[in-house]
């Protein structure tokens, strides 16, 4: 085992941190964790919520939003977006009216969007799982709320893209380290005292890598041309060189087809 990917639930993070520190195993995080972790063997691929919030605020300010509605399902969204919710609400010159709309996991969006249309709101920040985002936009389209007047800022990050970033970084680290020494995997027992001798080396190497993220923000996607769903194209990063991608894909396939990775 070369690394552990996870966890999907923040409730398991304490156990994983202890395990990875004890056995010196890299822990690759691809989900939001409510606090910053500065541990030797942790590599977090989920962008810092404060950095994301600053980007969202910049978008709202540049687009001169005077009001918006935050549509959210998980209360953790209020923590992730707390800086956005602290935008000026009392300064008359820069006042931003903010409305919160909580939705249930099984809530039908047809009536929900009809109710929102009556409020004449055109700006929306949507913090929902990706499959729910699709349902919301389909419901919005049915009642003509995907015109050039409506703007949707989607905060949901694609889990598959973050996972790809993690695997790409791990595969590149393994590939580069393996050039100077032959990496040998080692079986570790939960009640044993052995550690993985390459774990710390790989974790440190991954932290030094500069890999362009695949999870870029996209504005005006082709499947919904009038919905503004992110930052402008100028914020996108340059693609990872194709020759490095091809080299790394070989390692990714090897990782997924072996016991190099454990996903929790």
Tab-separated table of C-alpha atoms in Angstrom:
chain	number	residue	atom	x	y	z
A	1	UNK	CA	0.000	0.000	0.000
A	2	UNK	CA	1.439	3.342	-1.108
A	3	UNK	CA	-1.253	5.697	0.162
A	4	UNK	CA	-4.749	6.041	1.604
A	5	UNK	CA	-7.382	8.154	-0.154
A	6	UNK	CA	-10.246	9.557	1.906
A	7	UNK	CA	-12.197	9.855	4.036
A	8	UNK	CA	-15.605	10.691	2.593
A	9	UNK	CA	-16.882	11.404	6.085
A	10	UNK	CA	-15.062	13.926	8.324
A	11	UNK	CA	-16.001	11.763	11.327
A	12	UNK	CA	-13.313	9.237	10.315
A	13	UNK	CA	-10.504	11.728	9.932
A	14	UNK	CA	-9.108	11.404	13.478
A	15	UNK	CA	-8.609	7.630	13.139
A	16	UNK	CA	-6.975	7.993	9.727
A	17	UNK	CA	-4.638	10.736	10.912
A	18	UNK	CA	-3.468	8.596	13.799
A	19	UNK	CA	-3.017	5.524	11.572
A	20	UNK	CA	-1.096	7.388	8.866
A	21	UNK	CA	1.154	9.124	11.383
A	22	UNK	CA	1.886	5.842	13.152
A	23	UNK	CA	2.716	3.857	10.008
A	24	UNK	CA	4.042	6.805	7.948
A	25	UNK	CA	1.497	6.344	5.152
A	26	UNK	CA	0.528	9.302	2.909
A	27	UNK	CA	-3.113	10.358	3.346
A	28	UNK	CA	-4.654	12.000	0.268
A	29	UNK	CA	-7.717	14.125	1.046
A	30	UNK	CA	-10.211	14.869	-1.729
A	31	UNK	CA	-13.133	16.051	0.411
A	32	UNK	CA	-13.705	19.175	2.449
A	33	UNK	CA	-12.471	18.995	6.017
A	34	UNK	CA	-13.783	21.603	8.480
A	35	UNK	CA	-10.302	22.515	9.695
A	36	UNK	CA	-6.833	22.995	8.237
A	37	UNK	CA	-4.509	20.047	8.708
A	38	UNK	CA	-0.747	20.514	8.841
A	39	UNK	CA	0.414	16.954	9.333
A	40	UNK	CA	3.536	15.337	7.905
A	41	UNK	CA	1.712	12.706	5.870
A	42	UNK	CA	-1.429	14.626	4.825
A	43	UNK	CA	-1.809	16.049	1.311
A	44	UNK	CA	-5.084	17.914	0.885
A	45	UNK	CA	-6.310	18.326	-2.704
A	46	UNK	CA	-9.510	20.116	-1.727
A	47	UNK	CA	-8.880	23.865	-2.084
A	48	UNK	CA	-8.882	25.920	1.099
A	49	UNK	CA	-12.440	27.180	1.619
A	50	UNK	CA	-11.115	30.667	2.401
A	51	UNK	CA	-9.363	30.847	-0.970
A	52	UNK	CA	-12.483	29.650	-2.764
A	53	UNK	CA	-14.600	32.157	-0.850
A	54	UNK	CA	-12.311	35.004	-1.927
A	55	UNK	CA	-12.707	33.900	-5.551
A	56	UNK	CA	-16.499	33.791	-5.190
A	57	UNK	CA	-16.516	37.237	-3.560
A	58	UNK	CA	-14.393	38.609	-6.401
A	59	UNK	CA	-16.864	37.228	-8.905
A	60	UNK	CA	-19.843	38.751	-7.060
A	61	UNK	CA	-18.113	42.127	-6.831
A	62	UNK	CA	-16.902	42.183	-10.428
A	63	UNK	CA	-20.344	41.236	-11.670
A	64	UNK	CA	-21.849	43.959	-9.478
A	65	UNK	CA	-24.386	41.737	-7.734
A	66	UNK	CA	-26.678	43.755	-5.476
A	67	UNK	CA	-28.406	40.637	-4.196
A	68	UNK	CA	-28.188	36.871	-4.420
A	69	UNK	CA	-29.801	33.746	-3.022
A	70	UNK	CA	-27.674	30.967	-1.540
A	71	UNK	CA	-29.228	27.561	-2.225
A	72	UNK	CA	-27.726	24.878	-0.002
A	73	UNK	CA	-28.475	21.382	1.253
A	74	UNK	CA	-25.746	20.727	3.818
A	75	UNK	CA	-25.350	23.132	6.738
A	76	UNK	CA	-21.576	22.821	6.294
A	77	UNK	CA	-22.044	25.113	3.292
A	78	UNK	CA	-22.606	27.960	5.732
A	79	UNK	CA	-19.152	27.286	7.181
A	80	UNK	CA	-17.423	26.933	3.812
A	81	UNK	CA	-19.033	30.132	2.533
A	82	UNK	CA	-19.006	32.198	5.706
A	83	UNK	CA	-16.760	34.866	4.145
A	84	UNK	CA	-19.213	35.221	1.261
A	85	UNK	CA	-22.096	35.598	3.694
A	86	UNK	CA	-20.225	38.417	5.412
A	87	UNK	CA	-20.430	40.671	2.378
A	88	UNK	CA	-21.654	44.218	3.185
A	89	UNK	CA	-25.355	44.244	4.060
A	90	UNK	CA	-25.624	47.622	5.817
A	91	UNK	CA	-23.466	49.937	3.689
A	92	UNK	CA	-25.972	51.541	1.304
A	93	UNK	CA	-23.354	52.159	-1.380
A	94	UNK	CA	-22.106	48.567	-1.511
A	95	UNK	CA	-25.078	46.827	0.028
A	96	UNK	CA	-25.654	43.195	-0.947
A	97	UNK	CA	-28.937	41.579	-0.028
A	98	UNK	CA	-28.427	37.910	0.844
A	99	UNK	CA	-31.223	35.344	1.033
A	100	UNK	CA	-30.726	31.794	2.318
A	101	UNK	CA	-32.743	28.894	0.947
A	102	UNK	CA	-32.230	25.442	2.456
A	103	UNK	CA	-33.351	22.389	0.478
A	104	UNK	CA	-33.936	18.846	1.675
A	105	UNK	CA	-32.070	15.938	0.038
A	106	UNK	CA	-35.272	14.631	-1.562
A	107	UNK	CA	-36.908	17.977	-2.283
A	108	UNK	CA	-38.469	18.515	-5.697
A	109	UNK	CA	-37.009	21.589	-7.382
A	110	UNK	CA	-39.967	22.421	-9.621
A	111	UNK	CA	-42.057	24.150	-6.962
A	112	UNK	CA	-38.893	25.407	-5.259
A	113	UNK	CA	-37.748	27.285	-8.371
A	114	UNK	CA	-41.266	28.571	-9.061
A	115	UNK	CA	-41.303	30.118	-5.584
A	116	UNK	CA	-37.900	31.713	-6.216
A	117	UNK	CA	-39.064	33.152	-9.534
A	118	UNK	CA	-41.806	35.053	-7.710
A	119	UNK	CA	-39.104	36.860	-5.714
A	120	UNK	CA	-37.575	38.182	-8.970
A	121	UNK	CA	-34.124	37.040	-7.909
A	122	UNK	CA	-31.667	36.465	-10.765
A	123	UNK	CA	-28.385	35.739	-8.964
A	124	UNK	CA	-27.824	32.401	-7.266
A	125	UNK	CA	-24.971	30.727	-5.432
A	126	UNK	CA	-25.635	26.995	-5.494
A	127	UNK	CA	-23.943	24.675	-3.004
A	128	UNK	CA	-25.393	21.257	-3.774
A	129	UNK	CA	-24.092	17.807	-4.727
A	130	UNK	CA	-23.479	17.691	-8.470
A	131	UNK	CA	-26.420	15.406	-9.250
A	132	UNK	CA	-28.696	17.815	-7.387
A	133	UNK	CA	-27.256	20.769	-9.310
A	134	UNK	CA	-28.380	19.090	-12.524
A	135	UNK	CA	-31.887	18.569	-11.136
A	136	UNK	CA	-32.099	22.211	-10.071
A	137	UNK	CA	-30.979	23.552	-13.455
A	138	UNK	CA	-33.399	21.291	-15.317
A	139	UNK	CA	-36.240	22.582	-13.124
A	140	UNK	CA	-35.040	26.165	-13.683
A	141	UNK	CA	-34.960	25.684	-17.433
A	142	UNK	CA	-38.557	24.432	-17.459
A	143	UNK	CA	-39.785	27.726	-16.005
A	144	UNK	CA	-37.509	29.890	-18.143
A	145	UNK	CA	-34.984	30.705	-15.417
A	146	UNK	CA	-31.868	29.953	-17.460
A	147	UNK	CA	-31.983	33.038	-19.647
A	148	UNK	CA	-29.301	35.699	-20.023
A	149	UNK	CA	-30.734	37.428	-16.950
A	150	UNK	CA	-30.056	34.595	-14.498
A	151	UNK	CA	-26.612	33.729	-13.181
A	152	UNK	CA	-25.700	30.614	-11.219
A	153	UNK	CA	-22.422	30.365	-9.336
A	154	UNK	CA	-21.805	26.683	-8.618
A	155	UNK	CA	-19.537	25.918	-5.675
A	156	UNK	CA	-19.552	22.113	-5.970
A	157	UNK	CA	-16.196	20.629	-6.910
A	158	UNK	CA	-16.119	17.498	-9.030
A	159	UNK	CA	-15.006	14.593	-6.839
A	160	UNK	CA	-13.701	12.691	-9.857
A	161	UNK	CA	-11.470	15.630	-10.819
A	162	UNK	CA	-10.030	15.918	-7.304
A	163	UNK	CA	-9.433	12.168	-7.254
A	164	UNK	CA	-7.657	12.441	-10.594
A	165	UNK	CA	-5.467	15.236	-9.216
A	166	UNK	CA	-4.572	13.062	-6.219
A	167	UNK	CA	-3.765	10.015	-8.340
A	168	UNK	CA	-1.807	12.090	-10.829
A	169	UNK	CA	0.295	13.619	-8.055
A	170	UNK	CA	0.878	10.245	-6.387
A	171	UNK	CA	1.790	8.552	-9.655
A	172	UNK	CA	4.246	11.298	-10.541
A	173	UNK	CA	5.877	11.132	-7.110
A	174	UNK	CA	6.189	7.341	-7.303
A	175	UNK	CA	7.566	7.555	-10.818
A	176	UNK	CA	10.175	10.193	-9.990
A	177	UNK	CA	11.310	8.569	-6.747
A	178	UNK	CA	11.427	5.143	-8.403
A	179	UNK	CA	14.008	6.441	-10.894
A	180	UNK	CA	16.637	6.709	-8.166
A	181	UNK	CA	15.642	3.729	-6.062
A	182	UNK	CA	13.436	0.682	-6.454
A	183	UNK	CA	10.354	1.226	-4.304
A	184	UNK	CA	9.227	-1.924	-2.543
A	185	UNK	CA	5.806	-2.158	-0.942
A	186	UNK	CA	5.690	-3.539	2.556
A	187	UNK	CA	2.913	-5.352	4.407
A	188	UNK	CA	2.053	-3.626	7.673
A	189	UNK	CA	0.195	-5.138	10.607
A	190	UNK	CA	-2.232	-2.998	12.608
A	191	UNK	CA	-0.763	-4.305	15.867
A	192	UNK	CA	2.838	-4.146	14.642
A	193	UNK	CA	5.534	-1.513	14.982
A	194	UNK	CA	6.891	-1.499	11.423
A	195	UNK	CA	6.438	1.625	9.286
A	196	UNK	CA	6.605	2.153	5.543
A	197	UNK	CA	10.076	3.505	4.880
A	198	UNK	CA	9.071	5.397	1.721
A	199	UNK	CA	5.875	6.943	3.113
A	200	UNK	CA	7.417	10.161	4.410
A	201	UNK	CA	9.595	10.529	1.318
A	202	UNK	CA	6.570	10.212	-0.992
A	203	UNK	CA	4.443	12.591	1.104
A	204	UNK	CA	7.178	15.241	1.121
A	205	UNK	CA	7.763	14.808	-2.610
A	206	UNK	CA	4.050	15.230	-3.365
A	207	UNK	CA	3.948	18.470	-1.387
A	208	UNK	CA	6.731	19.892	-3.575
A	209	UNK	CA	5.129	18.940	-6.881
A	210	UNK	CA	3.465	21.618	-8.992
A	211	UNK	CA	0.719	19.936	-10.946
A	212	UNK	CA	-1.899	21.981	-12.777
A	213	UNK	CA	-5.267	21.069	-11.343
A	214	UNK	CA	-7.883	19.519	-13.645
A	215	UNK	CA	-10.683	20.969	-11.514
A	216	UNK	CA	-10.761	24.428	-13.103
A	217	UNK	CA	-13.634	26.873	-12.925
A	218	UNK	CA	-15.724	27.099	-16.084
A	219	UNK	CA	-17.829	30.031	-17.218
A	220	UNK	CA	-20.827	29.554	-19.549
A	221	UNK	CA	-20.691	25.799	-20.230
A	222	UNK	CA	-21.975	24.552	-23.582
A	223	UNK	CA	-24.830	22.579	-22.020
A	224	UNK	CA	-26.211	25.731	-20.324
A	225	UNK	CA	-24.957	28.697	-22.368
A	226	UNK	CA	-26.660	31.455	-20.382
A	227	UNK	CA	-25.757	30.272	-16.889
A	228	UNK	CA	-22.612	31.789	-15.416
A	229	UNK	CA	-21.190	29.041	-13.257
A	230	UNK	CA	-17.726	30.142	-12.205
A	231	UNK	CA	-14.769	32.395	-12.748
A	232	UNK	CA	-13.661	33.860	-16.036
A	233	UNK	CA	-11.394	31.854	-18.375
A	234	UNK	CA	-8.448	34.027	-17.300
A	235	UNK	CA	-8.513	32.201	-13.952
A	236	UNK	CA	-7.981	28.810	-15.591
A	237	UNK	CA	-4.592	27.179	-15.288
A	238	UNK	CA	-2.440	25.903	-18.106
A	239	UNK	CA	-2.893	22.190	-18.843
A	240	UNK	CA	-0.439	19.604	-17.588
A	241	UNK	CA	2.013	18.673	-20.401
A	242	UNK	CA	0.634	15.800	-22.466
A	243	UNK	CA	3.824	13.752	-22.299
A	244	UNK	CA	3.712	13.875	-18.492
A	245	UNK	CA	0.028	12.951	-18.524
A	246	UNK	CA	0.701	9.860	-20.632
A	247	UNK	CA	3.546	8.840	-18.347
A	248	UNK	CA	1.410	9.330	-15.256
A	249	UNK	CA	-1.613	7.483	-16.653
A	250	UNK	CA	0.489	4.309	-16.705
A	251	UNK	CA	1.156	4.698	-12.984
A	252	UNK	CA	-2.507	5.489	-12.282
A	253	UNK	CA	-3.603	2.290	-14.019
A	254	UNK	CA	-0.982	0.364	-12.060
A	255	UNK	CA	-2.184	1.931	-8.807
A	256	UNK	CA	-5.847	1.152	-9.460
A	257	UNK	CA	-5.068	-2.397	-10.531
A	258	UNK	CA	-2.918	-3.295	-7.540
A	259	UNK	CA	-2.748	-2.924	-3.786
A	260	UNK	CA	-0.985	0.435	-3.964
A	261	UNK	CA	-4.058	2.342	-2.817
A	262	UNK	CA	-6.753	2.022	-0.206
A	263	UNK	CA	-9.838	4.232	-0.528
A	264	UNK	CA	-11.889	4.848	2.636
